[in-house]
Amino acid sequence: DTEVTQTPKHLVMGMTNKKSLKCEQHMGHRAMYWYKQKAKKPPELMFVYSYEKLSINESVPSRFSPECPNSSLLNLHLHALQPEDSALYLCASSQQGKSETQYFGPGTRLLVL
Amino acid sequence: SQQGEEDPQALSIQEGENATMNCSYKTSINNLQWYRQNSGRGLVHLILIRSNEREKHSGRLRVTLDTSKKSSSLLITASRAADTASYFCATAAQGAQKLVFGQGTRLTINP
């Protein structure tokens, strides 16, 4: 199974809402990633979890809060977002988090009103 | 900062023609990877070429790497409408935990 799943596919939220994005993989990968992608731009790395520990935070605002409950699951908690946070949020995983191939989920399309 | 730069930014060709896109980067790398993204969807890994390799093939894809020029190219032969997508190169430094993506090339295959 080489699939990374993400839920929900689409999300609309107001600036005062709290919501969560979920990502799951069953490939036994020990590194998981959150990316943000704006239209016609490359993905921008937000967070990296390696062996369930946060190893990289690319200076992401605190209104984004990642969580890795176990090696298969990755969440991104959203609170008090701004309209400019509207984007495609991509989750990815890789075997050990050492510059190897990354496997991406289909993404969550987020719209902040 | 983004390390990979790609050109062209957009490419439109007829079905059956070959498509070539280029990627340049700035620092030493462990490997370079190419990904495809269909509109609004996740990225799909195409091919990984290591810094000690010069050329790699996968089906209709051919990737070259020139570490002296810090550049790579992706050739798609006998293009099909289904190849219409954005293509990104991504570089990985030795031991790095992250990939750095180029700006991407938007490829359109016209029937």
Short mmCIF file of N, CA and C in Angstrom, two decimals, chain A residues 37 40-43, chain B residues 6 21 23 33-37 43 46 86-90 101-105:
data_model
loop_
_atom_site.label_atom_id
_atom_site.label_comp_id
_atom_site.label_asym_id
_atom_site.label_seq_id
_atom_site.Cartn_x
_atom_site.Cartn_y
_atom_site.Cartn_z
N GLN A 37 0.54 24.86 -0.37
CA GLN A 37 0.77 25.19 -1.76
C GLN A 37 -0.28 26.17 -2.25
N LYS A 40 -0.32 27.79 -8.64
CA LYS A 40 0.78 28.01 -9.58
C LYS A 40 2.12 28.23 -8.88
N LYS A 41 2.25 27.75 -7.66
CA LYS A 41 3.49 27.85 -6.91
C LYS A 41 3.93 26.45 -6.48
N PRO A 42 5.20 26.27 -6.15
CA PRO A 42 5.63 24.97 -5.63
C PRO A 42 5.17 24.78 -4.19
N PRO A 43 5.17 23.55 -3.71
CA PRO A 43 4.84 23.32 -2.30
C PRO A 43 5.88 23.98 -1.39
N GLU B 6 13.36 26.34 -12.56
CA GLU B 6 13.02 25.55 -13.73
C GLU B 6 12.70 26.43 -14.91
N MET B 21 12.21 19.77 -20.09
CA MET B 21 12.22 20.84 -19.10
C MET B 21 13.50 20.76 -18.28
N CYS B 23 16.09 22.14 -14.97
CA CYS B 23 16.13 22.55 -13.56
C CYS B 23 17.55 22.92 -13.20
N GLN B 33 15.17 15.01 -7.55
CA GLN B 33 13.96 14.25 -7.83
C GLN B 33 13.03 15.07 -8.72
N TRP B 34 12.24 14.37 -9.51
CA TRP B 34 11.21 15.00 -10.33
C TRP B 34 9.85 14.47 -9.88
N TYR B 35 8.91 15.41 -9.79
CA TYR B 35 7.54 15.09 -9.39
C TYR B 35 6.58 15.67 -10.42
N ARG B 36 5.43 15.04 -10.57
CA ARG B 36 4.35 15.53 -11.43
C ARG B 36 3.14 15.86 -10.57
N GLN B 37 2.45 16.92 -10.93
CA GLN B 37 1.24 17.29 -10.21
C GLN B 37 0.15 17.61 -11.22
N LEU B 43 1.28 15.53 -5.39
CA LEU B 43 2.44 15.29 -6.25
C LEU B 43 2.70 13.80 -6.35
N LEU B 46 8.25 10.83 -9.79
CA LEU B 46 8.56 10.26 -11.09
C LEU B 46 9.89 9.51 -11.09
N SER B 86 1.81 19.86 -14.08
CA SER B 86 2.97 20.65 -13.67
C SER B 86 4.05 19.69 -13.22
N TYR B 87 5.28 20.01 -13.57
CA TYR B 87 6.42 19.17 -13.23
C TYR B 87 7.39 19.97 -12.36
N PHE B 88 7.76 19.38 -11.23
CA PHE B 88 8.65 20.05 -10.29
C PHE B 88 9.92 19.23 -10.09
N CYS B 89 11.06 19.92 -10.09
CA CYS B 89 12.26 19.28 -9.61
C CYS B 89 12.39 19.61 -8.13
N ALA B 90 13.06 18.72 -7.42
CA ALA B 90 13.27 18.93 -5.98
C ALA B 90 14.66 18.41 -5.64
N PHE B 101 11.91 22.54 -3.53
CA PHE B 101 11.25 22.44 -4.84
C PHE B 101 11.56 23.63 -5.72
N GLY B 102 11.68 23.35 -7.02
CA GLY B 102 11.77 24.41 -8.01
C GLY B 102 10.40 25.01 -8.25
N GLN B 103 10.36 26.04 -9.09
CA GLN B 103 9.12 26.77 -9.34
C GLN B 103 8.16 25.99 -10.23
N GLY B 104 8.66 24.99 -10.94
CA GLY B 104 7.78 24.15 -11.74
C GLY B 104 7.65 24.57 -13.18
N THR B 105 7.36 23.61 -14.02
CA THR B 105 7.04 23.84 -15.43
C THR B 105 5.63 23.32 -15.67
#
